Amino acid sequence: EVQLVESGGGLVQPGGSLRLSCVASGFTFSYNWMYWVRQAPGKGLVWVSRINIDGSTTTYADSVEGRFTISRDNAKNTLYLQMNSLRVDDTAVYYCTRDLAWGRFDPWGQGTLVIVSS
Amino acid sequence: QSALTQPASVSGSPGQSITISCTGTSSDIGGYNYVSWYQQYPGKAPKLMIYHVNNRPSGISDRFSGSKSGNTASLTISGLQSEDEADYYCSSYTNSITLPYVFGTGTTVTVL
């Protein structure tokens, strides 16, 4: 079964850090670009970051540029999102997903909740 | 990059057909055939329903169909069922200099 499982979310104070992980199974992880998407409570989906197959190319939304770092370990079939200088408006469920080809995003992980609050 | 515009809500009775629109610009929907649609139940992850404008992944009911005209893409659900009650998001490739995809604002489908 093709599957993505996120972990690492939790409650953190403003200015703090968290590292999210996304473990892939059921497919050749190193073949696909990977993305992080977030959804604030009661809000819509927003693209956060992406990484190419070998990790040499990364892209970020303006709102997280300079604070978040996406990376991957193909040997461990794992995608990461290092989140620093967290702000209250980073509070959201964070999903990882695979780009099969030109915006065909499937599957999605179950999501991990990040709450930034004092 | 601004979000694509979707109606906040659409409703229909069981068995009816409904259509959700997704309006963008020539820089996204109008310029590329890379529109996808996602279904999301409350508290659950999004699920791919349509990709590349009008293609269904394996296992997705043929009651779901997609189309595009100019800068507007559409998702049609025919033979509406109670299980179709969910949020739906469109997404399109865009020629943005940052992230190359943009989501729609989301539409809540209610089955009356």
GROMACS .gro file of N, CA and C in nm, chain B:
model
  336
  119GLN      N    1   0.122   3.487  -0.483
  119GLN     CA    2   0.030   3.417  -0.574
  119GLN      C    3  -0.108   3.407  -0.509
  120SER      N    4  -0.211   3.462  -0.572
  120SER     CA    5  -0.346   3.460  -0.517
  120SER      C    6  -0.409   3.323  -0.539
  121ALA      N    7  -0.495   3.287  -0.443
  121ALA     CA    8  -0.566   3.160  -0.454
  121ALA      C    9  -0.665   3.165  -0.570
  122LEU      N   10  -0.693   3.050  -0.627
  122LEU     CA   11  -0.796   3.038  -0.728
  122LEU      C   12  -0.931   3.057  -0.660
  123THR      N   13  -1.028   3.108  -0.734
  123THR     CA   14  -1.157   3.141  -0.675
  123THR      C   15  -1.261   3.031  -0.694
  124GLN      N   16  -1.311   2.982  -0.583
  124GLN     CA   17  -1.419   2.883  -0.584
  124GLN      C   18  -1.538   2.938  -0.507
  125PRO      N   19  -1.660   2.891  -0.538
  125PRO     CA   20  -1.774   2.931  -0.455
  125PRO      C   21  -1.759   2.870  -0.317
  126ALA      N   22  -1.802   2.943  -0.215
  126ALA     CA   23  -1.786   2.893  -0.078
  126ALA      C   24  -1.867   2.767  -0.055
  127SER      N   25  -1.983   2.758  -0.117
  127SER     CA   26  -2.068   2.642  -0.094
  127SER      C   27  -2.153   2.612  -0.217
  128VAL      N   28  -2.182   2.486  -0.234
  128VAL     CA   29  -2.272   2.436  -0.338
  128VAL      C   30  -2.355   2.326  -0.275
  129SER      N   31  -2.480   2.323  -0.307
  129SER     CA   32  -2.566   2.218  -0.251
  129SER      C   33  -2.654   2.156  -0.358
  130GLY      N   34  -2.701   2.036  -0.329
  130GLY     CA   35  -2.789   1.966  -0.421
  130GLY      C   36  -2.858   1.852  -0.352
  131SER      N   37  -2.962   1.804  -0.413
  131SER     CA   38  -3.036   1.691  -0.357
  131SER      C   39  -2.978   1.561  -0.408
  132PRO      N   40  -2.999   1.454  -0.336
  132PRO     CA   41  -2.950   1.323  -0.383
  132PRO      C   42  -2.998   1.293  -0.524
  133GLY      N   43  -2.905   1.245  -0.606
  133GLY     CA   44  -2.937   1.211  -0.743
  133GLY      C   45  -2.915   1.324  -0.842
  134GLN      N   46  -2.909   1.447  -0.794
  134GLN     CA   47  -2.886   1.561  -0.882
  134GLN      C   48  -2.739   1.570  -0.921
  135SER      N   49  -2.712   1.661  -1.014
  135SER     CA   50  -2.574   1.693  -1.052
  135SER      C   51  -2.541   1.833  -1.004
  136ILE      N   52  -2.420   1.850  -0.958
  136ILE     CA   53  -2.372   1.982  -0.920
  136ILE      C   54  -2.238   2.008  -0.988
  137THR      N   55  -2.207   2.135  -1.004
  137THR     CA   56  -2.080   2.175  -1.065
  137THR      C   57  -2.013   2.279  -0.978
  138ILE      N   58  -1.885   2.256  -0.950
  138ILE     CA   59  -1.804   2.349  -0.873
  138ILE      C   60  -1.708   2.418  -0.968
  139SER      N   61  -1.706   2.548  -0.967
  139SER     CA   62  -1.615   2.622  -1.055
  139SER      C   63  -1.488   2.660  -0.982
  140CYS      N   64  -1.386   2.684  -1.059
  140CYS     CA   65  -1.255   2.722  -1.006
  140CYS      C   66  -1.196   2.820  -1.106
  141THR      N   67  -1.190   2.947  -1.069
  141THR     CA   68  -1.150   3.051  -1.163
  141THR      C   69  -1.012   3.105  -1.131
  142GLY      N   70  -0.931   3.109  -1.234
  142GLY     CA   71  -0.796   3.161  -1.219
  142GLY      C   72  -0.765   3.263  -1.326
  143THR      N   73  -0.644   3.254  -1.379
  143THR     CA   74  -0.599   3.349  -1.481
  143THR      C   75  -0.527   3.274  -1.593
  144SER      N   76  -0.479   3.348  -1.688
  144SER     CA   77  -0.403   3.287  -1.797
  144SER      C   78  -0.266   3.240  -1.750
  145SER      N   79  -0.227   3.281  -1.628
  145SER     CA   80  -0.098   3.238  -1.572
  145SER      C   81  -0.108   3.103  -1.503
  146ASP      N   82  -0.228   3.057  -1.480
  146ASP     CA   83  -0.245   2.927  -1.416
  146ASP      C   84  -0.342   2.842  -1.496
  147ILE      N   85  -0.468   2.841  -1.459
  147ILE     CA   86  -0.564   2.752  -1.525
  147ILE      C   87  -0.566   2.770  -1.676
  148GLY      N   88  -0.571   2.895  -1.720
  148GLY     CA   89  -0.582   2.922  -1.863
  148GLY      C   90  -0.459   2.884  -1.943
  149GLY      N   91  -0.346   2.871  -1.877
  149GLY     CA   92  -0.222   2.848  -1.949
  149GLY      C   93  -0.174   2.705  -1.951
  150TYR      N   94  -0.234   2.621  -1.868
  150TYR     CA   95  -0.184   2.484  -1.854
  150TYR      C   96  -0.298   2.386  -1.828
  151ASN      N   97  -0.279   2.264  -1.872
  151ASN     CA   98  -0.379   2.159  -1.847
  151ASN      C   99  -0.339   2.075  -1.727
  152TYR      N  100  -0.301   2.146  -1.619
  152TYR     CA  101  -0.257   2.077  -1.498
  152TYR      C  102  -0.345   2.119  -1.381
  153VAL      N  103  -0.473   2.095  -1.396
  153VAL     CA  104  -0.569   2.124  -1.291
  153VAL      C  105  -0.605   1.992  -1.222
  154SER      N  106  -0.607   1.995  -1.090
  154SER     CA  107  -0.647   1.877  -1.014
  154SER      C  108  -0.751   1.917  -0.911
  155TRP      N  109  -0.825   1.819  -0.865
  155TRP     CA  110  -0.930   1.840  -0.766
  155TRP      C  111  -0.913   1.742  -0.650
  156TYR      N  112  -0.939   1.792  -0.528
  156TYR     CA  113  -0.921   1.713  -0.407
  156TYR      C  114  -1.048   1.719  -0.322
  157GLN      N  115  -1.081   1.605  -0.266
  157GLN     CA  116  -1.194   1.594  -0.174
  157GLN      C  117  -1.138   1.582  -0.033
  158GLN      N  118  -1.199   1.653   0.060
  158GLN     CA  119  -1.151   1.648   0.198
  158GLN      C  120  -1.269   1.641   0.295
  159TYR      N  121  -1.274   1.535   0.372
  159TYR     CA  122  -1.372   1.526   0.480
  159TYR      C  123  -1.316   1.595   0.604
  160PRO      N  124  -1.402   1.642   0.692
  160PRO     CA  125  -1.354   1.711   0.814
  160PRO      C  126  -1.256   1.625   0.894
  161GLY      N  127  -1.143   1.684   0.926
  161GLY     CA  128  -1.042   1.614   1.005
  161GLY      C  129  -0.963   1.508   0.931
  162LYS      N  130  -0.983   1.501   0.799
  162LYS     CA  131  -0.914   1.400   0.719
  162LYS      C  132  -0.823   1.466   0.616
  163ALA      N  133  -0.736   1.384   0.557
  163ALA     CA  134  -0.645   1.434   0.455
  163ALA      C  135  -0.717   1.451   0.322
  164PRO      N  136  -0.668   1.541   0.238
  164PRO     CA  137  -0.723   1.554   0.103
  164PRO      C  138  -0.703   1.425   0.025
  165LYS      N  139  -0.792   1.404  -0.073
  165LYS     CA  140  -0.786   1.286  -0.159
  165LYS      C  141  -0.799   1.332  -0.303
  166LEU      N  142  -0.709   1.285  -0.388
  166LEU     CA  143  -0.711   1.321  -0.529
  166LEU      C  144  -0.833   1.261  -0.598
  167MET      N  145  -0.910   1.346  -0.666
  167MET     CA  146  -1.031   1.301  -0.736
  167MET      C  147  -1.017   1.314  -0.887
  168ILE      N  148  -0.951   1.420  -0.932
  168ILE     CA  149  -0.931   1.447  -1.074
  168ILE      C  150  -0.792   1.506  -1.092
  169TYR      N  151  -0.722   1.466  -1.198
  169TYR     CA  152  -0.594   1.528  -1.228
  169TYR      C  153  -0.586   1.560  -1.378
  170HIS      N  154  -0.498   1.654  -1.409
  170HIS     CA  155  -0.479   1.695  -1.548
  170HIS      C  156  -0.614   1.725  -1.615
  171VAL      N  157  -0.691   1.805  -1.548
  171VAL     CA  158  -0.821   1.859  -1.590
  171VAL      C  159  -0.934   1.757  -1.583
  172ASN      N  160  -0.916   1.640  -1.647
  172ASN     CA  161  -1.031   1.550  -1.662
  172ASN      C  162  -0.998   1.402  -1.649
  173ASN      N  163  -0.892   1.371  -1.576
  173ASN     CA  164  -0.854   1.232  -1.556
  173ASN      C  165  -0.885   1.185  -1.414
  174ARG      N  166  -0.944   1.065  -1.405
  174ARG     CA  167  -0.976   1.009  -1.274
  174ARG      C  168  -0.872   0.905  -1.235
  175PRO      N  169  -0.821   0.913  -1.112
  175PRO     CA  170  -0.733   0.806  -1.064
  175PRO      C  171  -0.812   0.677  -1.052
  176SER      N  172  -0.739   0.569  -1.050
  176SER     CA  173  -0.803   0.439  -1.030
  176SER      C  174  -0.881   0.438  -0.899
  177GLY      N  175  -1.003   0.388  -0.904
  177GLY     CA  176  -1.085   0.376  -0.784
  177GLY      C  177  -1.180   0.492  -0.759
  178ILE      N  178  -1.166   0.598  -0.836
  178ILE     CA  179  -1.255   0.713  -0.821
  178ILE      C  180  -1.378   0.692  -0.909
  179SER      N  181  -1.494   0.714  -0.851
  179SER     CA  182  -1.620   0.693  -0.921
  179SER      C  183  -1.630   0.780  -1.047
  180ASP      N  184  -1.691   0.724  -1.152
  180ASP     CA  185  -1.710   0.801  -1.275
  180ASP      C  186  -1.821   0.905  -1.260
  181ARG      N  187  -1.878   0.917  -1.142
  181ARG     CA  188  -1.972   1.026  -1.114
  181ARG      C  189  -1.897   1.161  -1.103
  182PHE      N  190  -1.766   1.151  -1.088
  182PHE     CA  191  -1.683   1.271  -1.079
  182PHE      C  192  -1.619   1.296  -1.215
  183SER      N  193  -1.632   1.419  -1.264
  183SER     CA  194  -1.570   1.453  -1.391
  183SER      C  195  -1.519   1.596  -1.387
  184GLY      N  196  -1.417   1.623  -1.467
  184GLY     CA  197  -1.358   1.756  -1.469
  184GLY      C  198  -1.354   1.811  -1.610
  185SER      N  199  -1.349   1.944  -1.617
  185SER     CA  200  -1.340   2.011  -1.746
  185SER      C  201  -1.275   2.146  -1.727
  186LYS      N  202  -1.247   2.211  -1.840
  186LYS     CA  203  -1.186   2.344  -1.834
  186LYS      C  204  -1.227   2.424  -1.956
  187SER      N  205  -1.253   2.553  -1.934
  187SER     CA  206  -1.281   2.644  -2.043
  187SER      C  207  -1.217   2.778  -2.009
  188GLY      N  208  -1.120   2.816  -2.091
  188GLY     CA  209  -1.050   2.941  -2.064
  188GLY      C  210  -0.980   2.937  -1.930
  189ASN      N  211  -1.008   3.035  -1.846
  189ASN     CA  212  -0.943   3.045  -1.716
  189ASN      C  213  -1.022   2.979  -1.603
  190THR      N  214  -1.125   2.903  -1.638
  190THR     CA  215  -1.210   2.840  -1.538
  190THR      C  216  -1.215   2.689  -1.556
  191ALA      N  217  -1.187   2.619  -1.446
  191ALA     CA  218  -1.201   2.474  -1.443
  191ALA      C  219  -1.326   2.439  -1.363
  192SER      N  220  -1.379   2.320  -1.390
  192SER     CA  221  -1.502   2.279  -1.322
  192SER      C  222  -1.494   2.133  -1.281
  193LEU      N  223  -1.554   2.105  -1.167
  193LEU     CA  224  -1.573   1.968  -1.120
  193LEU      C  225  -1.722   1.941  -1.114
  194THR      N  226  -1.765   1.837  -1.183
  194THR     CA  227  -1.906   1.800  -1.181
  194THR      C  228  -1.923   1.669  -1.106
  195ILE      N  229  -2.018   1.668  -1.015
  195ILE     CA  230  -2.054   1.546  -0.944
  195ILE      C  231  -2.196   1.511  -0.988
  196SER      N  232  -2.210   1.398  -1.055
  196SER     CA  233  -2.341   1.356  -1.100
  196SER      C  234  -2.396   1.248  -1.006
  197GLY      N  235  -2.528   1.233  -1.004
  197GLY     CA  236  -2.588   1.135  -0.914
  197GLY      C  237  -2.545   1.157  -0.770
  198LEU      N  238  -2.559   1.279  -0.724
  198LEU     CA  239  -2.510   1.319  -0.593
  198LEU      C  240  -2.554   1.222  -0.484
  199GLN      N  241  -2.459   1.186  -0.398
  199GLN     CA  242  -2.485   1.095  -0.287
  199GLN      C  243  -2.443   1.161  -0.156
  200SER      N  244  -2.498   1.111  -0.048
  200SER     CA  245  -2.469   1.170   0.084
  200SER      C  246  -2.319   1.166   0.114
  201GLU      N  247  -2.252   1.064   0.065
  201GLU     CA  248  -2.108   1.050   0.091
  201GLU      C  249  -2.026   1.154   0.018
  202ASP      N  250  -2.087   1.228  -0.074
  202ASP     CA  251  -2.015   1.332  -0.147
  202ASP      C  252  -2.007   1.462  -0.067
  203GLU      N  253  -2.076   1.466   0.045
  203GLU     CA  254  -2.074   1.586   0.129
  203GLU      C  255  -1.934   1.601   0.190
  204ALA      N  256  -1.863   1.705   0.148
  204ALA     CA  257  -1.723   1.725   0.186
  204ALA      C  258  -1.678   1.860   0.132
  205ASP      N  259  -1.554   1.895   0.161
  205ASP     CA  260  -1.492   2.012   0.101
  205ASP      C  261  -1.414   1.969  -0.022
  206TYR      N  262  -1.415   2.055  -0.123
  206TYR     CA  263  -1.345   2.027  -0.247
  206TYR      C  264  -1.252   2.144  -0.280
  207TYR      N  265  -1.130   2.109  -0.318
  207TYR     CA  266  -1.030   2.210  -0.355
  207TYR      C  267  -0.978   2.182  -0.495
  208CYS      N  268  -0.964   2.287  -0.572
  208CYS     CA  269  -0.895   2.274  -0.700
  208CYS      C  270  -0.750   2.319  -0.679
  209SER      N  271  -0.667   2.279  -0.771
  209SER     CA  272  -0.528   2.321  -0.771
  209SER      C  273  -0.482   2.330  -0.916
  210SER      N  274  -0.395   2.424  -0.943
  210SER     CA  275  -0.345   2.440  -1.079
  210SER      C  276  -0.196   2.471  -1.078
  211TYR      N  277  -0.129   2.428  -1.183
  211TYR     CA  278   0.007   2.472  -1.207
  211TYR      C  279   0.002   2.621  -1.238
  212THR      N  280   0.107   2.692  -1.196
  212THR     CA  281   0.114   2.835  -1.221
  212THR      C  282   0.256   2.874  -1.256
  213ASN      N  283   0.271   2.981  -1.332
  213ASN     CA  284   0.406   3.023  -1.368
  213ASN      C  285   0.467   3.115  -1.263
  214SER      N  286   0.427   3.095  -1.139
  214SER     CA  287   0.486   3.170  -1.028
  214SER      C  288   0.636   3.144  -1.019
  215ILE      N  289   0.710   3.243  -0.970
  215ILE     CA  290   0.853   3.225  -0.953
  215ILE      C  291   0.885   3.151  -0.824
  216THR      N  292   0.786   3.132  -0.740
  216THR     CA  293   0.809   3.056  -0.617
  216THR      C  294   0.749   2.917  -0.635
  217LEU      N  295   0.655   2.880  -0.553
  217LEU     CA  296   0.596   2.748  -0.567
  217LEU      C  297   0.509   2.742  -0.693
  218PRO      N  298   0.517   2.632  -0.767
  218PRO     CA  299   0.453   2.626  -0.899
  218PRO      C  300   0.307   2.583  -0.900
  219TYR      N  301   0.247   2.571  -0.781
  219TYR     CA  302   0.107   2.532  -0.777
  219TYR      C  303   0.030   2.626  -0.685
  220VAL      N  304  -0.098   2.638  -0.714
  220VAL     CA  305  -0.184   2.723  -0.632
  220VAL      C  306  -0.315   2.649  -0.608
  221PHE      N  307  -0.369   2.661  -0.486
  221PHE     CA  308  -0.496   2.599  -0.452
  221PHE      C  309  -0.611   2.696  -0.473
  222GLY      N  310  -0.729   2.640  -0.484
  222GLY     CA  311  -0.849   2.719  -0.480
  222GLY      C  312  -0.888   2.747  -0.336
  223THR      N  313  -0.987   2.832  -0.321
  223THR     CA  314  -1.032   2.873  -0.188
  223THR      C  315  -1.115   2.767  -0.118
  224GLY      N  316  -1.160   2.668  -0.191
  224GLY     CA  317  -1.234   2.558  -0.132
  224GLY      C  318  -1.385   2.577  -0.140
  225THR      N  319  -1.456   2.468  -0.161
  225THR     CA  320  -1.602   2.469  -0.171
  225THR      C  321  -1.659   2.358  -0.083
  226THR      N  322  -1.755   2.394  -0.001
  226THR     CA  323  -1.824   2.295   0.081
  226THR      C  324  -1.948   2.246   0.007
  227VAL      N  325  -1.952   2.117  -0.018
  227VAL     CA  326  -2.068   2.058  -0.085
  227VAL      C  327  -2.162   2.000   0.020
  228THR      N  328  -2.286   2.042   0.013
  228THR     CA  329  -2.389   1.993   0.105
  228THR      C  330  -2.494   1.914   0.028
  229VAL      N  331  -2.524   1.796   0.076
  229VAL     CA  332  -2.629   1.715   0.015
  229VAL      C  333  -2.756   1.734   0.097
  230LEU      N  334  -2.855   1.791   0.034
  230LEU     CA  335  -2.978   1.830   0.106
  230LEU      C  336  -3.064   1.711   0.147
   0.00000   0.00000   0.00000
